[in-house]
C-alpha cells in the first residue's frame, strides 16, 4: 500500500510540473468566435448538436497531441519545422496565411471584448474597440519571460472563472438534463436539416484554431527533458530561453550535430520523474521523452475537457433560455445577453458578459505569444521586430477595420465582422493541419539519435503509428472539406438557402 501511495504521489508530482500549456491552448477554444456558433446551435436546435461539440473536442485532442509530439521530439515548433523542411516559397506563403489568421483571431478578440465592455459598462462598441488597443500595452509591460509560469497561472484562472460563470448560468437556466445527455449521442439532424449541418460545420471549423497548433507545439518545449548527452540534429530550445552558440534552424543540415546541456522548463521537474535506468544510457533520455509526451498530453486532455464543458454549457444555456420558449433567432451576442437578462435575471446577464470579457482578454495574451512564435519560427533572423511593435501592428490591423465597420455600417452589424473573422481562420486551418500531420508521420523527422560520450548513436523513432497516422490524415481531409464548405456557405449563404 505504501508503494502504491508513493507511486501515486510521484505521478501527480511529476504531472503537476507539466500543467500549464494545455490551458493556454484551451483559451483558443473559448474565444468569442466559438460563442456565436454555440449560441446559434442551442437557440435553434436545443441540445441536439451537443455531440458535434464532443466530436470537435476529440479532433482537437488528436491534433494537439501531434503538436506535443512535434515540439518535444524535434525541439522545433510547427513554424520552425515549416522553415526547415519546406521550400522557402511555400514557407513564406504559409507565414502570410498564418499572419492573416492571427489578425482574424485578433479581430474576434477585439469585437468580443468591445461587446463585453458595452454590456457591462454601457460603453459604445466603437469606443470599446479603441480601448482594446490598450490591453496590449498592459500585457507587454507585465510580460517577463522569467515569469512565464505566472502567465500560465493567470490563464488558468481565466478559464476557471469563465467556467464558474457558466456554472451559475446553468443553475439559473435549469436545463432538462435528460435532453442534455441525449444531445451527446449522435443523431441524424445534421443529415436531415441544412441549417443544422451549417451550424455543425461552424462548430467544427471554429473549434480547431490554426494559431493554437503553432502555439502548443512551441510552449511544450518548456517541458523538454534535460539532455546531458549529444543528440543528432538537436535544434534547440524554446523561443524565450537564452542560449549561446545555438545554430539557426534553417542553417542546420540533417547531418549536423549540436550539443545542448539543458532545454528544460522554467519550473523544475521533480526527481521522481527521472526513470530508474542508467542515467548515462541513451535509453534514459528516450524514457524522459516518452514521459514528457505522456504528461503533456494528459495536461492537454484535461484542459480541453474544461473547454468542452464550457462550450457545452454555452449551448445548454442557449437551449434552456431560448429554444425552450421559442426564441430561435438569436443571431448576435448582444441579443443573447438581452434574452438571458430578461429570462434568467440581471446577475445571469452579468455573468454572461463577464465570461465574454475574460475570454476575449485571455485570448489576447495567447495571441500575443502566438504571433511572436510564428514570426520567429517562419522567418528566423530575416525580420526582427520588438514584441511590442509587432503586437501594436497586428492589433492595429484588427482595430482599424473593426472601427470603420462600426462607424459606416453601424454597431448592430458588428457581428457580421465576427463571422468573417471565423471564415478567415477556417481558410488557414488546412495549411496548418496538413504540415503538422506530414511532419509527425515522417520517420526521418521524428527520429532521435542520441549518444553519451564516445558511444555509438542509438536511434528511437516517435513517428505516428499506422493507426494514428491514418486517423490524422482522415481528420485533415475532413477538416479541409468542412472548412471549404463552411467558407462557401458563409460567403454565399443567401444563395445556398434559396
Short mmCIF file of N, CA and C in Angstrom, two decimals, residues 20-82:
data_model
loop_
_atom_site.label_atom_id
_atom_site.label_comp_id
_atom_site.label_asym_id
_atom_site.label_seq_id
_atom_site.Cartn_x
_atom_site.Cartn_y
_atom_site.Cartn_z
N UNK A 20 -0.10 23.48 -17.53
CA UNK A 20 0.06 24.86 -17.97
C UNK A 20 -0.16 25.07 -19.45
N UNK A 21 0.65 24.45 -20.32
CA UNK A 21 0.47 24.68 -21.76
C UNK A 21 -0.93 24.35 -22.26
N UNK A 22 -1.53 23.30 -21.73
CA UNK A 22 -2.86 22.91 -22.18
C UNK A 22 -3.89 23.99 -21.94
N UNK A 23 -3.77 24.71 -20.83
CA UNK A 23 -4.75 25.75 -20.52
C UNK A 23 -4.53 26.99 -21.37
N UNK A 24 -3.27 27.23 -21.77
CA UNK A 24 -3.03 28.33 -22.71
C UNK A 24 -3.68 28.02 -24.05
N UNK A 25 -3.62 26.77 -24.45
CA UNK A 25 -4.24 26.35 -25.70
C UNK A 25 -5.77 26.34 -25.57
N UNK A 26 -6.28 25.93 -24.42
CA UNK A 26 -7.73 25.84 -24.21
C UNK A 26 -8.41 27.19 -24.39
N UNK A 27 -7.67 28.28 -24.12
CA UNK A 27 -8.22 29.62 -24.31
C UNK A 27 -8.73 29.80 -25.74
N UNK A 28 -8.00 29.25 -26.71
CA UNK A 28 -8.40 29.40 -28.10
C UNK A 28 -9.72 28.72 -28.42
N UNK A 29 -10.11 27.77 -27.59
CA UNK A 29 -11.38 27.05 -27.80
C UNK A 29 -12.55 27.76 -27.12
N UNK A 30 -12.24 28.88 -26.46
CA UNK A 30 -13.29 29.62 -25.75
C UNK A 30 -13.43 31.04 -26.28
N UNK A 31 -12.81 31.34 -27.42
CA UNK A 31 -12.82 32.72 -27.90
C UNK A 31 -14.23 33.10 -28.38
N UNK A 32 -14.50 34.40 -28.54
CA UNK A 32 -15.84 34.86 -28.92
C UNK A 32 -16.39 34.23 -30.19
N UNK A 33 -15.50 33.82 -31.10
CA UNK A 33 -15.97 33.17 -32.33
C UNK A 33 -16.71 31.88 -32.06
N UNK A 34 -16.27 31.13 -31.06
CA UNK A 34 -16.96 29.89 -30.70
C UNK A 34 -18.32 30.16 -30.07
N UNK A 35 -18.40 31.28 -29.35
CA UNK A 35 -19.65 31.60 -28.67
C UNK A 35 -20.81 31.72 -29.66
N UNK A 36 -20.54 32.38 -30.79
CA UNK A 36 -21.61 32.64 -31.76
C UNK A 36 -22.22 31.34 -32.28
N UNK A 37 -21.35 30.37 -32.64
CA UNK A 37 -21.86 29.10 -33.18
C UNK A 37 -22.57 28.28 -32.10
N UNK A 38 -22.02 28.27 -30.89
CA UNK A 38 -22.65 27.51 -29.80
C UNK A 38 -24.02 28.08 -29.43
N UNK A 39 -24.11 29.41 -29.38
CA UNK A 39 -25.39 30.05 -29.06
C UNK A 39 -26.43 29.76 -30.15
N UNK A 40 -26.00 29.86 -31.41
CA UNK A 40 -26.93 29.58 -32.51
C UNK A 40 -27.40 28.14 -32.49
N UNK A 41 -26.49 27.21 -32.17
CA UNK A 41 -26.86 25.79 -32.12
C UNK A 41 -27.89 25.53 -31.03
N UNK A 42 -27.68 26.09 -29.85
CA UNK A 42 -28.60 25.88 -28.74
C UNK A 42 -29.94 26.54 -28.96
N UNK A 43 -29.93 27.76 -29.52
CA UNK A 43 -31.17 28.50 -29.72
C UNK A 43 -32.05 27.86 -30.79
N UNK A 44 -31.44 27.35 -31.85
CA UNK A 44 -32.22 26.82 -32.97
C UNK A 44 -32.57 25.34 -32.83
N UNK A 45 -31.70 24.57 -32.20
CA UNK A 45 -31.91 23.11 -32.19
C UNK A 45 -31.83 22.49 -30.79
N UNK A 46 -31.92 23.31 -29.77
CA UNK A 46 -31.87 22.77 -28.42
C UNK A 46 -30.54 22.08 -28.13
N UNK A 47 -30.60 20.93 -27.50
CA UNK A 47 -29.37 20.21 -27.12
C UNK A 47 -28.92 19.19 -28.16
N UNK A 48 -29.57 19.17 -29.31
CA UNK A 48 -29.34 18.09 -30.28
C UNK A 48 -27.96 18.12 -30.94
N UNK A 49 -27.26 19.26 -30.87
CA UNK A 49 -25.94 19.35 -31.51
C UNK A 49 -24.79 19.28 -30.51
N UNK A 50 -25.09 18.86 -29.29
CA UNK A 50 -24.02 18.70 -28.30
C UNK A 50 -22.98 17.68 -28.75
N UNK A 51 -23.43 16.66 -29.48
CA UNK A 51 -22.49 15.62 -29.92
C UNK A 51 -21.46 16.20 -30.89
N UNK A 52 -21.81 17.27 -31.61
CA UNK A 52 -20.87 17.90 -32.53
C UNK A 52 -19.74 18.58 -31.75
N UNK A 53 -20.09 19.21 -30.63
CA UNK A 53 -19.06 19.81 -29.77
C UNK A 53 -18.14 18.73 -29.22
N UNK A 54 -18.73 17.61 -28.81
CA UNK A 54 -17.93 16.49 -28.30
C UNK A 54 -16.99 15.95 -29.37
N UNK A 55 -17.51 15.77 -30.58
CA UNK A 55 -16.69 15.27 -31.69
C UNK A 55 -15.57 16.26 -32.02
N UNK A 56 -15.90 17.55 -32.02
CA UNK A 56 -14.89 18.57 -32.29
C UNK A 56 -13.77 18.52 -31.26
N UNK A 57 -14.15 18.27 -30.02
CA UNK A 57 -13.15 18.21 -28.96
C UNK A 57 -12.22 17.00 -29.13
N UNK A 58 -12.79 15.88 -29.56
CA UNK A 58 -11.97 14.68 -29.81
C UNK A 58 -10.95 14.97 -30.91
N UNK A 59 -11.39 15.65 -31.97
CA UNK A 59 -10.49 16.03 -33.06
C UNK A 59 -9.40 16.96 -32.54
N UNK A 60 -9.79 17.91 -31.69
CA UNK A 60 -8.83 18.85 -31.13
C UNK A 60 -7.78 18.14 -30.28
N UNK A 61 -8.21 17.17 -29.47
CA UNK A 61 -7.27 16.40 -28.64
C UNK A 61 -6.25 15.69 -29.52
N UNK A 62 -6.70 15.11 -30.62
CA UNK A 62 -5.80 14.42 -31.54
C UNK A 62 -4.76 15.37 -32.12
N UNK A 63 -5.20 16.52 -32.62
CA UNK A 63 -4.28 17.46 -33.24
C UNK A 63 -3.32 18.07 -32.23
N UNK A 64 -3.81 18.36 -31.03
CA UNK A 64 -2.91 18.93 -30.01
C UNK A 64 -1.88 17.89 -29.56
N UNK A 65 -2.26 16.61 -29.59
CA UNK A 65 -1.31 15.54 -29.27
C UNK A 65 -0.17 15.52 -30.29
N UNK A 66 -0.51 15.71 -31.56
CA UNK A 66 0.52 15.78 -32.60
C UNK A 66 1.44 16.97 -32.36
N UNK A 67 0.88 18.08 -31.91
CA UNK A 67 1.70 19.26 -31.59
C UNK A 67 2.67 18.95 -30.45
N UNK A 68 2.18 18.25 -29.44
CA UNK A 68 3.03 17.86 -28.30
C UNK A 68 4.20 17.01 -28.79
N UNK A 69 3.90 16.02 -29.61
CA UNK A 69 4.95 15.13 -30.12
C UNK A 69 5.98 15.91 -30.93
N UNK A 70 5.51 16.76 -31.82
CA UNK A 70 6.42 17.51 -32.68
C UNK A 70 7.35 18.40 -31.87
N UNK A 71 6.79 19.14 -30.91
CA UNK A 71 7.59 20.07 -30.13
C UNK A 71 8.60 19.38 -29.24
N UNK A 72 8.19 18.31 -28.55
CA UNK A 72 9.08 17.65 -27.60
C UNK A 72 10.14 16.81 -28.30
N UNK A 73 9.76 16.10 -29.35
CA UNK A 73 10.71 15.20 -30.02
C UNK A 73 11.73 15.98 -30.85
N UNK A 74 11.27 16.91 -31.67
CA UNK A 74 12.18 17.62 -32.58
C UNK A 74 12.75 18.88 -31.97
N UNK A 75 12.15 19.37 -30.90
CA UNK A 75 12.52 20.66 -30.29
C UNK A 75 12.35 21.81 -31.28
N UNK A 76 11.48 21.59 -32.25
CA UNK A 76 11.06 22.63 -33.18
C UNK A 76 9.55 22.76 -33.10
N UNK A 77 9.04 23.99 -33.09
CA UNK A 77 7.60 24.14 -33.17
C UNK A 77 7.16 24.00 -34.64
N UNK A 78 5.87 24.11 -34.88
CA UNK A 78 5.35 23.89 -36.22
C UNK A 78 5.90 24.91 -37.21
N UNK A 79 6.02 26.17 -36.79
CA UNK A 79 6.55 27.21 -37.68
C UNK A 79 8.01 26.95 -38.01
N UNK A 80 8.82 26.58 -37.02
CA UNK A 80 10.22 26.27 -37.27
C UNK A 80 10.37 25.06 -38.18
N UNK A 81 9.51 24.07 -38.01
CA UNK A 81 9.55 22.88 -38.85
C UNK A 81 9.23 23.23 -40.30
N UNK A 82 8.27 24.13 -40.50
CA UNK A 82 7.96 24.57 -41.86
C UNK A 82 9.18 25.25 -42.49
#
